[in-house]
Short mmCIF file of C-alpha atoms in Angstrom, two decimals:
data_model
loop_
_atom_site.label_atom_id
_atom_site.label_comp_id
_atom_site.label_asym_id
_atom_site.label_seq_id
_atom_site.Cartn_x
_atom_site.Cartn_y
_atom_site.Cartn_z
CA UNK D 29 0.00 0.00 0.00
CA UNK D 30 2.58 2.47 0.99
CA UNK D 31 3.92 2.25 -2.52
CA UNK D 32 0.81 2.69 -4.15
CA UNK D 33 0.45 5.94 -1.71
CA UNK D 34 4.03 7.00 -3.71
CA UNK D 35 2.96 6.32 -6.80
CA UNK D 36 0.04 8.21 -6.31
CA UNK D 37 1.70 11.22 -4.48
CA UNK D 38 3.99 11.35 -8.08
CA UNK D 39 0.75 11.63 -9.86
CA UNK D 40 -0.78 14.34 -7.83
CA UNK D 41 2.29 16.53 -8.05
CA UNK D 42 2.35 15.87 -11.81
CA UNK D 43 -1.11 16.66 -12.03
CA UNK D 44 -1.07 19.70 -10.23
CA UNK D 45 2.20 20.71 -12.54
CA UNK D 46 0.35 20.48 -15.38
CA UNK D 47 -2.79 22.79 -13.95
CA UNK D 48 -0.66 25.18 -13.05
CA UNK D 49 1.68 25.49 -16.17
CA UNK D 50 1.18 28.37 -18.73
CA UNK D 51 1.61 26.49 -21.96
CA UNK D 52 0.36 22.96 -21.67
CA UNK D 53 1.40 21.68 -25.35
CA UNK D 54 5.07 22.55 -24.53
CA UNK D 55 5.66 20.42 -22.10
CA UNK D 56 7.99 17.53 -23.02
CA UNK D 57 6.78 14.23 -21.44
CA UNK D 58 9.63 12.34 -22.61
CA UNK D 59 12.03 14.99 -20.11
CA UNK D 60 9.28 14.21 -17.16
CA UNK D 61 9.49 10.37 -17.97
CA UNK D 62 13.03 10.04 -18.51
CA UNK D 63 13.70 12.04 -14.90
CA UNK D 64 10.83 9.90 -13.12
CA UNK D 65 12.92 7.08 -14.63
CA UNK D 66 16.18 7.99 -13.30
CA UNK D 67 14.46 8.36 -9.68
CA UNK D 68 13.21 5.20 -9.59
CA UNK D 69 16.16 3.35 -10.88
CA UNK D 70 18.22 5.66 -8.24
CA UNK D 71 15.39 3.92 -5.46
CA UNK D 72 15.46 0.11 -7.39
CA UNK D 73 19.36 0.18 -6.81
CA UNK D 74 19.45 1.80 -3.19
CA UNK D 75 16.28 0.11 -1.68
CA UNK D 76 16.97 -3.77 -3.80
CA UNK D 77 18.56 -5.69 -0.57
CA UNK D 78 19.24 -8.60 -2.59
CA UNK D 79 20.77 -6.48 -5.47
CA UNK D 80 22.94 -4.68 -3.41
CA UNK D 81 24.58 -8.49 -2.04
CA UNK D 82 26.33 -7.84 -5.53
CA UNK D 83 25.92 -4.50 -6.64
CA UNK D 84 26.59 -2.66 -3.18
CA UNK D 85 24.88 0.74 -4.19
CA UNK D 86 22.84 0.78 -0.57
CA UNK D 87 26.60 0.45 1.27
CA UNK D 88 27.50 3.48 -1.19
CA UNK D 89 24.86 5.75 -0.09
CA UNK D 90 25.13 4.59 3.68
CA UNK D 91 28.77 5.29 3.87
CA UNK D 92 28.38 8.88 2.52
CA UNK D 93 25.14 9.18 5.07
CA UNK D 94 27.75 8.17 7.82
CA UNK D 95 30.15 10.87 5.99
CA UNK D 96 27.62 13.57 6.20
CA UNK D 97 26.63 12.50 9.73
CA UNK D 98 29.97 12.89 10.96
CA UNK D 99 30.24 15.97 9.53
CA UNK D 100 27.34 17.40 11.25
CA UNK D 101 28.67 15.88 14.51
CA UNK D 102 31.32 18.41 14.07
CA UNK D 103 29.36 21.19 13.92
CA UNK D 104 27.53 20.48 17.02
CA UNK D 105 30.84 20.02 18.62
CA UNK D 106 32.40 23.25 17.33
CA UNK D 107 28.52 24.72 18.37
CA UNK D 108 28.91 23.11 22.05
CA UNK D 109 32.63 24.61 22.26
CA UNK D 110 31.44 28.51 21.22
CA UNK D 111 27.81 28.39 22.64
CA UNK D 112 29.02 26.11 26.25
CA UNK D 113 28.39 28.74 27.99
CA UNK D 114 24.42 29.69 27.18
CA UNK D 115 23.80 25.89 28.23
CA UNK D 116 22.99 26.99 31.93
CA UNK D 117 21.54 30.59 30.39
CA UNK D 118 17.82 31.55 30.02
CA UNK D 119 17.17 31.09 26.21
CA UNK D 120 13.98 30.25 24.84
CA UNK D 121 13.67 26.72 22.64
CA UNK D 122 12.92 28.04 19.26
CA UNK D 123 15.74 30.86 19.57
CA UNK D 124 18.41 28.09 20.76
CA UNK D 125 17.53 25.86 18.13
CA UNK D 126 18.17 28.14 15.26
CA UNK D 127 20.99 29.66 16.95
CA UNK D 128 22.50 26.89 18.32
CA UNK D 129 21.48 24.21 15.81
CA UNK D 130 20.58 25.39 12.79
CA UNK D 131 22.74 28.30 11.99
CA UNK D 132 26.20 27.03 12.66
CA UNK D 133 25.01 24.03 10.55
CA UNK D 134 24.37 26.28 7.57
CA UNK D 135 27.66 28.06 8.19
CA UNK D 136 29.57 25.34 8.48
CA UNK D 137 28.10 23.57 5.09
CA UNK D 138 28.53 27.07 3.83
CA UNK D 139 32.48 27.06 4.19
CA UNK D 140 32.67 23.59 3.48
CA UNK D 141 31.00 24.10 0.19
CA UNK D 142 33.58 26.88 -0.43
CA UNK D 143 36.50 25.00 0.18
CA UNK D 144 34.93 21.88 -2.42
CA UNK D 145 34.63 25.00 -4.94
CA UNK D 146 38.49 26.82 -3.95
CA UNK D 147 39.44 22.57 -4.59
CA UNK D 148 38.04 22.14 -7.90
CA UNK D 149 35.69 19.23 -6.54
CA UNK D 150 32.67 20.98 -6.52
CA UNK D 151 33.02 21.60 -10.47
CA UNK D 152 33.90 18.36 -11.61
CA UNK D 153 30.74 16.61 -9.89
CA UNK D 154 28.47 19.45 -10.69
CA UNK D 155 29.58 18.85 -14.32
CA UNK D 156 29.15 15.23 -14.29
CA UNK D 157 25.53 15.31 -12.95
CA UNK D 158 24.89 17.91 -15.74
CA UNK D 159 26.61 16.18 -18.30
CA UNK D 160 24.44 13.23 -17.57
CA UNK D 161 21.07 14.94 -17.88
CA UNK D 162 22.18 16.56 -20.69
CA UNK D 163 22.77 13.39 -22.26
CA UNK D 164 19.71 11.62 -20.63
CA UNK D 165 17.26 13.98 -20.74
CA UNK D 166 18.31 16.02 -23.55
CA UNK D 167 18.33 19.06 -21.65
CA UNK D 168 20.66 21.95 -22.96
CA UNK D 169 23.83 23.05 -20.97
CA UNK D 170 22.40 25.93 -18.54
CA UNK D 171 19.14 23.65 -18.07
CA UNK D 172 21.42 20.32 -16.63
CA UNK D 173 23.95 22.62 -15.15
CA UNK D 174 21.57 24.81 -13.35
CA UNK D 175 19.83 21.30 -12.17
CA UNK D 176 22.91 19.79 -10.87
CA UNK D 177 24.37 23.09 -9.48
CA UNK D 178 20.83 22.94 -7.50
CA UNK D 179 21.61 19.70 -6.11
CA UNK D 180 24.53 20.46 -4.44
CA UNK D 181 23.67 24.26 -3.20
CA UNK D 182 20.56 24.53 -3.83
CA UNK D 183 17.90 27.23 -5.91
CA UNK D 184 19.94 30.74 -4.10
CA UNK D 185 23.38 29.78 -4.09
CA UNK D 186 23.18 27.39 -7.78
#
């Protein structure tokens, strides 16, 4: 049932996509199905326990999970080290979890992502992930590479 429920979620997104869009006939279906495509095969290979016994895909993604996990571990311990000394203090919940949690998060991703870009890393997988949409989907170059580049950093910073 609950992948019915997905399925059907997909639909109503699609369907409310299409209501909203100014100029029905131009929409490409082939782009829509080719990227619906490329999620599910992305799911098939990640969610498949007894593929992944010989493809390990799933052991991929958990590893960089763990990677990114870690990461964030060391922002809450650089966050504990500045911020120790509010922990006894009088601040309310939601201010202490944006300003404890949340914020130094989104610095700390922030400088990371700038030292991937000073590297040369962020470029070369931004460009692959484009340059396999563009092949895929038959997207042109700004189209893929704004796609990708929103991956990574998202709508503001892409």
């Amino acid at each position: 049932m609950s992948i019915l429920r997905g399925f059907i979620g997909i639909a109503v997104i699609i369907g409310i996509a299409f209501l909203f869009s100014s100029n029905k006939k131009k929409i490409n279906w082939r782009q829509v199905g080719i990227g619906l495509l490329i999620q599910l095969v992305f799911a098939f290979l990640i969610l498949n326990d007894k593929l992944n016994e010989y493809i390990p895909v799933g052991q991929f993604f958990e590893f960089i999970g763990r990677i990114f996990t870690k990461v964030i571990g060391f922002t809450q311990e650089g966050t504990n080290f500045l911020f120790a000394s509010f922990g006894g203090g009088e601040i309310e919940s939601p201010l202490l979890n944006f300003a404890i949690i949340i914020l130094p998060t989104v610095i700390f991703f922030s400088a990371l992502t700038s030292l991937f870009y000073y590297w040369g890393i962020l470029q070369k997988v931004v460009w692959a992930f484009a340059w396999i949409m563009k092949r895929l989907m038959k997207l042109s170059g700004a189209e893929s590479l704004a796609a990708a580049g929103n991956i990574f950093l998202g709508q503001t910073e892409a």
